[in-house]
mmCIF file of C-alpha atoms in Angstrom:
data_model
loop_
_atom_site.group_PDB
_atom_site.id
_atom_site.type_symbol
_atom_site.label_atom_id
_atom_site.label_comp_id
_atom_site.label_asym_id
_atom_site.label_seq_id
_atom_site.Cartn_x
_atom_site.Cartn_y
_atom_site.Cartn_z
ATOM 1 C CA UNK A 1 25.277 -2.598 29.958
ATOM 2 C CA UNK A 2 22.585 -2.194 27.311
ATOM 3 C CA UNK A 3 23.319 -1.176 23.831
ATOM 4 C CA UNK A 4 23.427 2.501 23.162
ATOM 5 C CA UNK A 5 20.454 4.173 21.616
ATOM 6 C CA UNK A 6 20.416 4.246 17.765
ATOM 7 C CA UNK A 7 18.035 5.527 15.185
ATOM 8 C CA UNK A 8 15.934 2.878 13.347
ATOM 9 C CA UNK A 9 13.476 4.015 10.687
ATOM 10 C CA UNK A 10 11.017 1.086 10.553
ATOM 11 C CA UNK A 11 7.938 2.876 8.896
ATOM 12 C CA UNK A 12 8.765 2.484 5.273
ATOM 13 C CA UNK A 13 5.140 1.609 4.496
ATOM 14 C CA UNK A 14 4.334 5.172 5.347
ATOM 15 C CA UNK A 15 7.040 6.710 3.233
ATOM 16 C CA UNK A 16 10.622 5.950 2.237
ATOM 17 C CA UNK A 17 13.630 8.188 2.002
ATOM 18 C CA UNK A 18 14.484 9.437 -1.535
ATOM 19 C CA UNK A 19 17.583 7.504 -2.567
ATOM 20 C CA UNK A 20 20.703 9.440 -3.563
ATOM 21 C CA UNK A 21 20.572 8.339 -7.158
ATOM 22 C CA UNK A 22 16.989 9.460 -7.494
ATOM 23 C CA UNK A 23 17.779 12.834 -5.925
ATOM 24 C CA UNK A 24 20.705 13.173 -8.432
ATOM 25 C CA UNK A 25 18.390 12.311 -11.308
ATOM 26 C CA UNK A 26 15.820 14.930 -10.218
ATOM 27 C CA UNK A 27 18.151 17.839 -9.462
ATOM 28 C CA UNK A 28 18.640 19.080 -13.059
ATOM 29 C CA UNK A 29 14.976 19.416 -13.620
ATOM 30 C CA UNK A 30 14.759 21.894 -10.744
ATOM 31 C CA UNK A 31 17.826 23.895 -11.962
ATOM 32 C CA UNK A 32 18.983 23.722 -15.614
ATOM 33 C CA UNK A 33 16.328 21.564 -17.347
ATOM 34 C CA UNK A 34 13.306 23.345 -15.809
ATOM 35 C CA UNK A 35 11.368 23.941 -18.985
ATOM 36 C CA UNK A 36 7.689 23.363 -19.192
ATOM 37 C CA UNK A 37 7.085 20.316 -21.459
ATOM 38 C CA UNK A 38 4.173 21.890 -23.179
ATOM 39 C CA UNK A 39 6.270 24.840 -24.371
ATOM 40 C CA UNK A 40 7.597 24.763 -27.914
ATOM 41 C CA UNK A 41 11.103 26.211 -27.476
ATOM 42 C CA UNK A 42 14.116 23.940 -26.957
ATOM 43 C CA UNK A 43 14.238 23.821 -23.196
ATOM 44 C CA UNK A 44 10.590 22.862 -22.957
ATOM 45 C CA UNK A 45 10.944 20.227 -25.679
ATOM 46 C CA UNK A 46 14.035 18.775 -23.912
ATOM 47 C CA UNK A 47 11.803 18.407 -20.827
ATOM 48 C CA UNK A 48 9.244 16.744 -22.887
ATOM 49 C CA UNK A 49 11.635 14.176 -24.266
ATOM 50 C CA UNK A 50 12.670 13.353 -20.698
ATOM 51 C CA UNK A 51 9.101 13.059 -19.634
ATOM 52 C CA UNK A 52 8.327 10.556 -22.413
ATOM 53 C CA UNK A 53 11.483 8.656 -21.715
ATOM 54 C CA UNK A 54 10.323 8.332 -18.137
ATOM 55 C CA UNK A 55 6.906 7.103 -19.340
ATOM 56 C CA UNK A 56 8.539 4.441 -21.366
ATOM 57 C CA UNK A 57 10.786 3.236 -18.460
ATOM 58 C CA UNK A 58 7.793 2.993 -16.144
ATOM 59 C CA UNK A 59 5.717 1.216 -18.656
ATOM 60 C CA UNK A 60 8.468 -1.421 -19.189
ATOM 61 C CA UNK A 61 8.558 -2.028 -15.441
ATOM 62 C CA UNK A 62 4.860 -2.842 -15.423
ATOM 63 C CA UNK A 63 4.835 -4.613 -18.895
ATOM 64 C CA UNK A 64 2.469 -1.896 -20.063
ATOM 65 C CA UNK A 65 2.505 0.320 -23.200
ATOM 66 C CA UNK A 66 3.738 3.832 -22.648
ATOM 67 C CA UNK A 67 0.404 5.319 -23.890
ATOM 68 C CA UNK A 68 -1.286 3.524 -21.117
ATOM 69 C CA UNK A 69 0.656 5.421 -18.415
ATOM 70 C CA UNK A 70 -0.812 8.665 -16.910
ATOM 71 C CA UNK A 71 1.074 10.542 -14.342
ATOM 72 C CA UNK A 72 -0.767 11.815 -11.276
ATOM 73 C CA UNK A 73 -0.074 13.589 -7.902
ATOM 74 C CA UNK A 74 -0.055 10.163 -6.105
ATOM 75 C CA UNK A 75 -1.899 6.990 -5.341
ATOM 76 C CA UNK A 76 -5.004 8.701 -3.903
ATOM 77 C CA UNK A 77 -5.624 10.707 -7.063
ATOM 78 C CA UNK A 78 -5.114 7.614 -9.210
ATOM 79 C CA UNK A 79 -7.540 5.552 -7.140
ATOM 80 C CA UNK A 80 -10.242 8.254 -7.212
ATOM 81 C CA UNK A 81 -9.740 8.715 -10.988
ATOM 82 C CA UNK A 82 -10.029 4.944 -11.700
ATOM 83 C CA UNK A 83 -12.973 4.285 -9.399
ATOM 84 C CA UNK A 84 -15.135 7.338 -9.985
ATOM 85 C CA UNK A 85 -14.205 7.432 -13.686
ATOM 86 C CA UNK A 86 -15.138 3.772 -14.215
ATOM 87 C CA UNK A 87 -18.366 4.188 -12.224
ATOM 88 C CA UNK A 88 -19.596 7.311 -13.984
ATOM 89 C CA UNK A 89 -18.662 5.959 -17.448
ATOM 90 C CA UNK A 90 -20.358 2.532 -16.937
ATOM 91 C CA UNK A 91 -23.376 4.038 -15.193
ATOM 92 C CA UNK A 92 -24.422 5.184 -18.677
ATOM 93 C CA UNK A 93 -24.758 1.483 -19.574
ATOM 94 C CA UNK A 94 -26.873 0.723 -16.408
ATOM 95 C CA UNK A 95 -23.891 -0.630 -14.521
ATOM 96 C CA UNK A 96 -23.975 0.886 -11.003
ATOM 97 C CA UNK A 97 -22.515 -1.852 -8.843
ATOM 98 C CA UNK A 98 -18.945 -1.992 -7.520
ATOM 99 C CA UNK A 99 -17.131 -4.645 -5.607
ATOM 100 C CA UNK A 100 -14.329 -3.917 -3.148
ATOM 101 C CA UNK A 101 -13.197 -5.212 0.320
ATOM 102 C CA UNK A 102 -13.540 -3.990 3.801
ATOM 103 C CA UNK A 103 -9.848 -3.444 4.354
ATOM 104 C CA UNK A 104 -8.954 -1.278 1.468
ATOM 105 C CA UNK A 105 -6.943 2.048 1.815
ATOM 106 C CA UNK A 106 -9.326 4.980 2.637
ATOM 107 C CA UNK A 107 -8.644 6.421 -0.871
ATOM 108 C CA UNK A 108 -10.596 3.492 -2.174
ATOM 109 C CA UNK A 109 -13.188 3.184 0.636
ATOM 110 C CA UNK A 110 -13.973 6.937 0.682
ATOM 111 C CA UNK A 111 -14.232 7.080 -3.169
ATOM 112 C CA UNK A 112 -16.761 4.077 -2.930
ATOM 113 C CA UNK A 113 -18.675 5.929 -0.133
ATOM 114 C CA UNK A 114 -18.894 9.125 -2.235
ATOM 115 C CA UNK A 115 -20.321 7.023 -5.155
ATOM 116 C CA UNK A 116 -22.863 5.460 -2.778
ATOM 117 C CA UNK A 117 -24.191 8.956 -2.002
ATOM 118 C CA UNK A 118 -24.782 9.258 -5.789
ATOM 119 C CA UNK A 119 -26.851 6.077 -5.920
ATOM 120 C CA UNK A 120 -24.271 3.531 -6.671
ATOM 121 C CA UNK A 121 -24.366 0.138 -4.861
ATOM 122 C CA UNK A 122 -21.136 -1.132 -3.278
ATOM 123 C CA UNK A 123 -20.431 -4.782 -2.144
ATOM 124 C CA UNK A 124 -17.726 -4.715 0.542
ATOM 125 C CA UNK A 125 -16.301 -8.309 0.729
ATOM 126 C CA UNK A 126 -15.376 -9.885 3.986
ATOM 127 C CA UNK A 127 -11.659 -10.357 4.621
ATOM 128 C CA UNK A 128 -10.593 -13.510 6.240
ATOM 129 C CA UNK A 129 -8.422 -13.992 9.224
ATOM 130 C CA UNK A 130 -5.305 -14.421 7.193
ATOM 131 C CA UNK A 131 -5.995 -11.128 5.572
ATOM 132 C CA UNK A 132 -6.295 -12.672 1.981
ATOM 133 C CA UNK A 133 -9.245 -12.229 -0.364
ATOM 134 C CA UNK A 134 -10.789 -15.351 -1.738
ATOM 135 C CA UNK A 135 -11.247 -15.217 -5.665
ATOM 136 C CA UNK A 136 -14.369 -17.427 -5.585
ATOM 137 C CA UNK A 137 -16.090 -14.826 -3.314
ATOM 138 C CA UNK A 138 -15.192 -12.078 -5.754
ATOM 139 C CA UNK A 139 -16.795 -14.154 -8.576
ATOM 140 C CA UNK A 140 -19.809 -14.888 -6.483
ATOM 141 C CA UNK A 141 -20.357 -11.157 -5.880
ATOM 142 C CA UNK A 142 -20.303 -10.157 -9.698
ATOM 143 C CA UNK A 143 -23.751 -9.329 -10.977
ATOM 144 C CA UNK A 144 -25.010 -8.210 -14.435
ATOM 145 C CA UNK A 145 -24.852 -4.647 -13.342
ATOM 146 C CA UNK A 146 -21.271 -4.807 -11.848
ATOM 147 C CA UNK A 147 -19.081 -2.043 -13.294
ATOM 148 C CA UNK A 148 -15.759 -2.485 -11.455
ATOM 149 C CA UNK A 149 -13.893 -4.598 -9.046
ATOM 150 C CA UNK A 150 -11.252 -2.776 -7.097
ATOM 151 C CA UNK A 151 -9.045 -4.790 -4.688
ATOM 152 C CA UNK A 152 -5.608 -3.765 -3.399
ATOM 153 C CA UNK A 153 -2.532 -5.672 -4.487
ATOM 154 C CA UNK A 154 -0.972 -5.628 -0.923
ATOM 155 C CA UNK A 155 -2.589 -4.255 2.172
ATOM 156 C CA UNK A 156 -0.917 -1.233 3.537
ATOM 157 C CA UNK A 157 -1.211 -2.225 7.300
ATOM 158 C CA UNK A 158 -0.743 -5.995 7.438
ATOM 159 C CA UNK A 159 1.079 -6.440 4.204
ATOM 160 C CA UNK A 160 -0.798 -9.375 2.889
ATOM 161 C CA UNK A 161 -0.538 -10.025 -0.828
ATOM 162 C CA UNK A 162 -3.890 -10.724 -2.699
ATOM 163 C CA UNK A 163 -4.414 -13.267 -5.505
ATOM 164 C CA UNK A 164 -4.358 -10.548 -8.231
ATOM 165 C CA UNK A 165 -3.865 -12.868 -11.192
ATOM 166 C CA UNK A 166 -6.851 -15.086 -10.185
ATOM 167 C CA UNK A 167 -9.187 -12.108 -9.519
ATOM 168 C CA UNK A 168 -7.958 -10.529 -12.768
ATOM 169 C CA UNK A 169 -8.841 -13.713 -14.793
ATOM 170 C CA UNK A 170 -12.350 -13.897 -13.219
ATOM 171 C CA UNK A 171 -12.994 -10.204 -14.074
ATOM 172 C CA UNK A 172 -11.766 -10.550 -17.623
ATOM 173 C CA UNK A 173 -13.825 -13.720 -18.155
ATOM 174 C CA UNK A 174 -16.927 -12.009 -16.654
ATOM 175 C CA UNK A 175 -16.375 -8.825 -18.669
ATOM 176 C CA UNK A 176 -15.968 -6.647 -15.450
ATOM 177 C CA UNK A 177 -13.119 -4.040 -15.200
ATOM 178 C CA UNK A 178 -10.506 -4.705 -12.599
ATOM 179 C CA UNK A 179 -8.607 -2.035 -10.724
ATOM 180 C CA UNK A 180 -5.898 -2.629 -8.107
ATOM 181 C CA UNK A 181 -4.318 -0.186 -5.703
ATOM 182 C CA UNK A 182 -0.665 -1.322 -5.938
ATOM 183 C CA UNK A 183 0.781 1.494 -3.870
ATOM 184 C CA UNK A 184 2.387 -0.869 -1.440
ATOM 185 C CA UNK A 185 3.267 -3.564 -3.881
ATOM 186 C CA UNK A 186 4.996 -1.590 -6.629
ATOM 187 C CA UNK A 187 8.721 -1.981 -6.401
ATOM 188 C CA UNK A 188 8.354 -4.786 -3.878
ATOM 189 C CA UNK A 189 6.794 -7.635 -5.806
ATOM 190 C CA UNK A 190 6.704 -8.327 -9.550
ATOM 191 C CA UNK A 191 3.819 -6.686 -11.446
ATOM 192 C CA UNK A 192 2.743 -7.639 -15.010
ATOM 193 C CA UNK A 193 -0.415 -5.877 -15.955
ATOM 194 C CA UNK A 194 -0.965 -7.852 -19.135
ATOM 195 C CA UNK A 195 -0.365 -11.349 -17.540
ATOM 196 C CA UNK A 196 -2.385 -10.455 -14.451
ATOM 197 C CA UNK A 197 -5.393 -9.129 -16.490
ATOM 198 C CA UNK A 198 -5.226 -5.782 -14.652
ATOM 199 C CA UNK A 199 -7.314 -3.113 -16.337
ATOM 200 C CA UNK A 200 -6.218 -0.188 -14.060
ATOM 201 C CA UNK A 201 -3.414 0.161 -11.477
ATOM 202 C CA UNK A 202 -2.410 2.908 -9.121
ATOM 203 C CA UNK A 203 0.968 3.565 -7.556
ATOM 204 C CA UNK A 204 2.814 6.283 -5.767
ATOM 205 C CA UNK A 205 6.582 7.012 -5.919
ATOM 206 C CA UNK A 206 7.256 7.745 -2.256
ATOM 207 C CA UNK A 207 6.733 4.096 -1.369
ATOM 208 C CA UNK A 208 9.835 2.891 -3.277
ATOM 209 C CA UNK A 209 12.371 5.669 -2.577
ATOM 210 C CA UNK A 210 10.959 8.119 -4.959
ATOM 211 C CA UNK A 211 9.592 11.589 -4.133
ATOM 212 C CA UNK A 212 6.278 12.495 -2.533
ATOM 213 C CA UNK A 213 3.521 14.020 -4.576
ATOM 214 C CA UNK A 214 3.851 11.930 -7.691
ATOM 215 C CA UNK A 215 2.244 8.768 -8.898
ATOM 216 C CA UNK A 216 0.471 7.209 -11.834
ATOM 217 C CA UNK A 217 -2.510 5.404 -13.092
ATOM 218 C CA UNK A 218 -2.205 2.637 -15.661
ATOM 219 C CA UNK A 219 -5.287 2.449 -17.835
ATOM 220 C CA UNK A 220 -5.518 -0.398 -20.233
ATOM 221 C CA UNK A 221 -5.808 0.601 -23.905
ATOM 222 C CA UNK A 222 -9.411 0.806 -24.854
ATOM 223 C CA UNK A 223 -10.619 2.260 -21.624
ATOM 224 C CA UNK A 224 -11.338 5.907 -21.864
ATOM 225 C CA UNK A 225 -12.217 7.253 -18.435
ATOM 226 C CA UNK A 226 -13.806 10.689 -17.848
ATOM 227 C CA UNK A 227 -11.288 13.214 -16.669
ATOM 228 C CA UNK A 228 -10.991 13.777 -12.907
ATOM 229 C CA UNK A 229 -9.147 16.995 -13.529
ATOM 230 C CA UNK A 230 -10.094 19.355 -16.385
ATOM 231 C CA UNK A 231 -7.914 22.117 -17.751
ATOM 232 C CA UNK A 232 -5.075 21.953 -20.265
ATOM 233 C CA UNK A 233 -4.139 19.322 -22.766
ATOM 234 C CA UNK A 234 -1.432 17.533 -20.630
ATOM 235 C CA UNK A 235 -1.265 13.843 -20.480
ATOM 236 C CA UNK A 236 -2.907 13.497 -23.897
ATOM 237 C CA UNK A 237 -5.762 15.714 -22.633
ATOM 238 C CA UNK A 238 -6.676 13.107 -19.938
ATOM 239 C CA UNK A 239 -5.181 14.763 -16.840
ATOM 240 C CA UNK A 240 -4.759 18.441 -16.817
ATOM 241 C CA UNK A 241 -2.029 20.446 -15.067
ATOM 242 C CA UNK A 242 1.630 21.071 -15.795
ATOM 243 C CA UNK A 243 3.621 17.891 -15.305
ATOM 244 C CA UNK A 244 5.806 17.591 -12.306
ATOM 245 C CA UNK A 245 8.731 16.668 -14.514
ATOM 246 C CA UNK A 246 11.287 16.316 -11.724
ATOM 247 C CA UNK A 247 8.974 14.214 -9.718
ATOM 248 C CA UNK A 248 8.161 11.911 -12.705
ATOM 249 C CA UNK A 249 11.911 11.570 -13.418
ATOM 250 C CA UNK A 250 12.273 10.558 -9.742
ATOM 251 C CA UNK A 251 9.419 8.050 -9.932
ATOM 252 C CA UNK A 252 10.735 6.333 -13.060
ATOM 253 C CA UNK A 253 14.334 6.197 -11.651
ATOM 254 C CA UNK A 254 13.190 4.801 -8.379
ATOM 255 C CA UNK A 255 10.955 2.236 -9.917
ATOM 256 C CA UNK A 256 13.655 1.016 -12.323
ATOM 257 C CA UNK A 257 16.044 0.644 -9.402
ATOM 258 C CA UNK A 258 13.465 -1.138 -7.355
ATOM 259 C CA UNK A 259 12.580 -3.588 -10.119
ATOM 260 C CA UNK A 260 16.299 -4.220 -10.840
ATOM 261 C CA UNK A 261 17.128 -5.147 -7.239
ATOM 262 C CA UNK A 262 13.784 -6.748 -6.364
ATOM 263 C CA UNK A 263 14.777 -10.301 -5.917
ATOM 264 C CA UNK A 264 17.997 -9.684 -3.945
ATOM 265 C CA UNK A 265 16.363 -7.128 -1.806
ATOM 266 C CA UNK A 266 13.213 -9.207 -1.349
ATOM 267 C CA UNK A 267 15.215 -12.144 -0.052
ATOM 268 C CA UNK A 268 17.108 -9.973 2.343
ATOM 269 C CA UNK A 269 14.074 -8.178 3.734
ATOM 270 C CA UNK A 270 12.211 -11.433 4.130
ATOM 271 C CA UNK A 271 14.878 -12.918 6.171
ATOM 272 C CA UNK A 272 14.886 -9.841 8.433
ATOM 273 C CA UNK A 273 10.988 -9.860 8.653
ATOM 274 C CA UNK A 274 10.835 -13.416 9.660
ATOM 275 C CA UNK A 275 13.477 -13.074 12.289
ATOM 276 C CA UNK A 276 11.740 -10.070 13.769
ATOM 277 C CA UNK A 277 8.340 -11.904 13.732
ATOM 278 C CA UNK A 278 9.872 -14.988 15.440
ATOM 279 C CA UNK A 279 11.474 -12.884 18.157
ATOM 280 C CA UNK A 280 8.502 -10.673 18.654
ATOM 281 C CA UNK A 281 6.159 -13.683 19.076
ATOM 282 C CA UNK A 282 8.132 -14.746 22.114
ATOM 283 C CA UNK A 283 6.436 -11.902 23.958
ATOM 284 C CA UNK A 284 3.547 -13.205 26.034
ATOM 285 C CA UNK A 285 0.050 -12.837 24.398
ATOM 286 C CA UNK A 286 1.332 -11.414 21.120
ATOM 287 C CA UNK A 287 0.169 -12.364 17.620
ATOM 288 C CA UNK A 288 1.066 -11.768 14.046
ATOM 289 C CA UNK A 289 -1.633 -10.024 11.895
ATOM 290 C CA UNK A 290 -2.061 -11.569 8.492
ATOM 291 C CA UNK A 291 -0.589 -14.511 6.578
ATOM 292 C CA UNK A 292 2.948 -15.413 7.697
ATOM 293 C CA UNK A 293 4.143 -16.186 4.200
ATOM 294 C CA UNK A 294 1.903 -14.420 1.709
ATOM 295 C CA UNK A 295 2.964 -10.825 2.769
ATOM 296 C CA UNK A 296 5.351 -8.120 1.653
ATOM 297 C CA UNK A 297 8.913 -8.868 2.286
ATOM 298 C CA UNK A 298 9.434 -5.893 4.735
ATOM 299 C CA UNK A 299 6.181 -5.935 6.604
ATOM 300 C CA UNK A 300 5.670 -6.992 10.205
ATOM 301 C CA UNK A 301 2.249 -6.286 11.815
ATOM 302 C CA UNK A 302 1.779 -7.424 15.493
ATOM 303 C CA UNK A 303 -0.767 -7.061 18.273
ATOM 304 C CA UNK A 304 0.088 -7.048 21.969
ATOM 305 C CA UNK A 305 -2.887 -7.576 24.459
ATOM 306 C CA UNK A 306 -3.110 -5.259 27.443
ATOM 307 C CA UNK A 307 -1.522 -2.164 25.955
ATOM 308 C CA UNK A 308 -2.333 0.771 23.735
ATOM 309 C CA UNK A 309 -0.494 1.149 20.421
ATOM 310 C CA UNK A 310 -0.077 4.893 20.715
ATOM 311 C CA UNK A 311 1.799 4.477 24.005
ATOM 312 C CA UNK A 312 3.950 1.838 22.333
ATOM 313 C CA UNK A 313 4.897 4.048 19.500
ATOM 314 C CA UNK A 314 5.835 6.979 21.775
ATOM 315 C CA UNK A 315 8.127 4.772 23.899
ATOM 316 C CA UNK A 316 9.696 3.217 20.792
ATOM 317 C CA UNK A 317 10.294 6.729 19.499
ATOM 318 C CA UNK A 318 12.101 7.655 22.670
ATOM 319 C CA UNK A 319 14.421 4.657 21.894
ATOM 320 C CA UNK A 320 15.029 5.995 18.396
ATOM 321 C CA UNK A 321 12.605 3.516 16.597
ATOM 322 C CA UNK A 322 10.146 4.969 14.047
ATOM 323 C CA UNK A 323 7.054 2.717 13.677
ATOM 324 C CA UNK A 324 3.352 2.991 13.319
ATOM 325 C CA UNK A 325 0.171 1.311 14.586
ATOM 326 C CA UNK A 326 -1.496 1.251 11.245
ATOM 327 C CA UNK A 327 -1.807 3.509 8.184
ATOM 328 C CA UNK A 328 -0.124 6.943 8.364
ATOM 329 C CA UNK A 329 -3.222 8.313 6.605
ATOM 330 C CA UNK A 330 -5.414 7.673 9.772
ATOM 331 C CA UNK A 331 -2.789 8.300 12.484
ATOM 332 C CA UNK A 332 -5.010 10.977 13.987
ATOM 333 C CA UNK A 333 -7.772 8.617 14.680
ATOM 334 C CA UNK A 334 -8.335 7.020 18.178
ATOM 335 C CA UNK A 335 -10.432 4.279 16.717
ATOM 336 C CA UNK A 336 -8.790 0.904 16.120
ATOM 337 C CA UNK A 337 -7.646 0.061 12.639
ATOM 338 C CA UNK A 338 -10.501 -0.955 10.234
ATOM 339 C CA UNK A 339 -8.025 -3.395 8.687
ATOM 340 C CA UNK A 340 -7.550 -5.295 11.976
ATOM 341 C CA UNK A 341 -11.200 -5.306 12.666
ATOM 342 C CA UNK A 342 -11.974 -6.609 9.247
ATOM 343 C CA UNK A 343 -9.787 -9.735 9.921
ATOM 344 C CA UNK A 344 -11.648 -10.455 13.070
ATOM 345 C CA UNK A 345 -9.651 -8.908 15.816
ATOM 346 C CA UNK A 346 -11.717 -7.481 18.744
ATOM 347 C CA UNK A 347 -11.234 -3.830 19.702
ATOM 348 C CA UNK A 348 -9.361 -4.763 22.835
ATOM 349 C CA UNK A 349 -6.649 -6.392 20.783
ATOM 350 C CA UNK A 350 -6.666 -4.219 17.762
ATOM 351 C CA UNK A 351 -5.839 -1.192 19.956
ATOM 352 C CA UNK A 352 -2.542 -2.752 20.822
ATOM 353 C CA UNK A 353 -1.130 -2.921 17.202
ATOM 354 C CA UNK A 354 2.280 -2.303 15.895
ATOM 355 C CA UNK A 355 3.438 -2.017 12.216
ATOM 356 C CA UNK A 356 7.157 -2.309 11.516
ATOM 357 C CA UNK A 357 8.163 -2.033 7.803
ATOM 358 C CA UNK A 358 11.644 -2.332 6.382
ATOM 359 C CA UNK A 359 13.271 -1.252 3.185
ATOM 360 C CA UNK A 360 16.651 -0.726 1.648
ATOM 361 C CA UNK A 361 18.290 1.220 4.463
ATOM 362 C CA UNK A 362 17.518 -1.349 7.181
ATOM 363 C CA UNK A 363 19.996 -3.853 8.600
ATOM 364 C CA UNK A 364 20.094 -6.980 10.708
ATOM 365 C CA UNK A 365 21.450 -4.727 13.474
ATOM 366 C CA UNK A 366 18.106 -2.881 13.288
ATOM 367 C CA UNK A 367 16.284 -6.104 13.995
ATOM 368 C CA UNK A 368 18.572 -6.966 16.980
ATOM 369 C CA UNK A 369 17.912 -3.463 18.273
ATOM 370 C CA UNK A 370 14.091 -3.690 18.035
ATOM 371 C CA UNK A 371 14.109 -7.171 19.673
ATOM 372 C CA UNK A 372 16.154 -5.837 22.524
ATOM 373 C CA UNK A 373 13.928 -2.734 23.181
ATOM 374 C CA UNK A 374 10.437 -4.013 22.258
ATOM 375 C CA UNK A 375 10.011 -6.676 25.019
ATOM 376 C CA UNK A 376 11.113 -4.231 27.718
ATOM 377 C CA UNK A 377 8.647 -1.541 26.369
ATOM 378 C CA UNK A 378 5.710 -4.024 26.299
ATOM 379 C CA UNK A 379 6.540 -5.102 29.841
ATOM 380 C CA UNK A 380 6.690 -1.580 31.150
ATOM 381 C CA UNK A 381 3.359 -0.697 29.518
ATOM 382 C CA UNK A 382 1.615 -3.747 30.890
ATOM 383 C CA UNK A 383 3.076 -3.118 34.393
ATOM 384 C CA UNK A 384 1.198 0.284 34.277
ATOM 385 C CA UNK A 385 -2.020 -1.197 32.890
ATOM 386 C CA UNK A 386 -4.937 -2.344 35.057
ATOM 387 C CA UNK A 387 -6.347 -4.049 32.005
ATOM 388 C CA UNK A 388 -3.354 -6.298 31.712
ATOM 389 C CA UNK A 389 -3.708 -7.536 35.387
ATOM 390 C CA UNK A 390 -7.428 -8.171 34.593
ATOM 391 C CA UNK A 391 -6.562 -10.183 31.557
ATOM 392 C CA UNK A 392 -4.009 -12.277 33.542
ATOM 393 C CA UNK A 393 -6.101 -12.760 36.645
ATOM 394 C CA UNK A 394 -9.272 -13.829 34.855
ATOM 395 C CA UNK A 395 -7.215 -15.594 32.044
ATOM 396 C CA UNK A 396 -9.236 -13.673 29.351
ATOM 397 C CA UNK A 397 -9.045 -15.455 26.042
ATOM 398 C CA UNK A 398 -10.241 -13.005 23.372
ATOM 399 C CA UNK A 399 -12.131 -14.635 20.507
ATOM 400 C CA UNK A 400 -9.395 -14.186 17.700
ATOM 401 C CA UNK A 401 -9.977 -16.125 14.530
ATOM 402 C CA UNK A 402 -6.833 -17.975 13.709
ATOM 403 C CA UNK A 403 -5.802 -18.838 10.268
#
């Protein structure tokens, strides 16, 4: 008899559950410590002290100075502020060229596209089949008029980790600002903005068991970006709007906890990740997307020929497994993932993608359960697919670049 159905949340790259300790830390700021930190009376000033303590805690996790931390509504706002702000500021010095990659999050790609409409030129670097950017290609793309290099720390779909330190060294040596979207990396891998020569960095709390709707932008001292949001004098007059104190407390608590447990948690998730990958690759005509080692501890990205990812997700959901076929931000699109296309996968293969992402709440039993259910579901979908029969009968071999 098969194992009874259980609930497995394996989409932590989309969002994570708020941890109980984070929820407890936030609760007073909704009830008893609800003062506006810009108010002069005692309850407001108490909120202000808590806000600044959270800023110090976050800065310590990143090896930044507290006055280099600016709280935002999340990673997308932080990305837009960094990219558009740097572009508009440095355009005044004749620098209207930006370098990024083809597999960035859409918060970066769409911000760059908006700047192109304003007359900026953007170089979109190719991504190789292992999903890792090559530093020498970044350097080769830098020009006299390059204002900014923006390359993500870890890819949100295939989980590959980029050579951030090497890219940062190149940018610092060439006098070009370097921004990294670290939304997926923060809390999962060590980050040191000084050692890694990072000028600006974005993160979002809900990716490491903090609340949704709060994030931050690290801006290195000496860089004064134009405001993205104008209004009041909050965040040292750099980002207007009453601060989300409860959310900021949640962010700092979650990031401190994630950094404190990073090594032990990383080892556990890596073991689970690798066991799931090894088991899933026993399925006929399956493949791992991205480098097998240089990836986030909890990320598994796979493709199965002859099936549609959406059907796979629906059948997994019926078995109690929450997963995705790519980024949650593009879940409404019928087009294959731009990330998978950027690493050389043909449309026919990219359509059959599956992303499973683990975090604190997952167990070895979850891996067992997925490995029991997944092969059956793939087999069922292929049995209904005329494409699969064609692939097998003609022995079609898609031109997939291997690494």
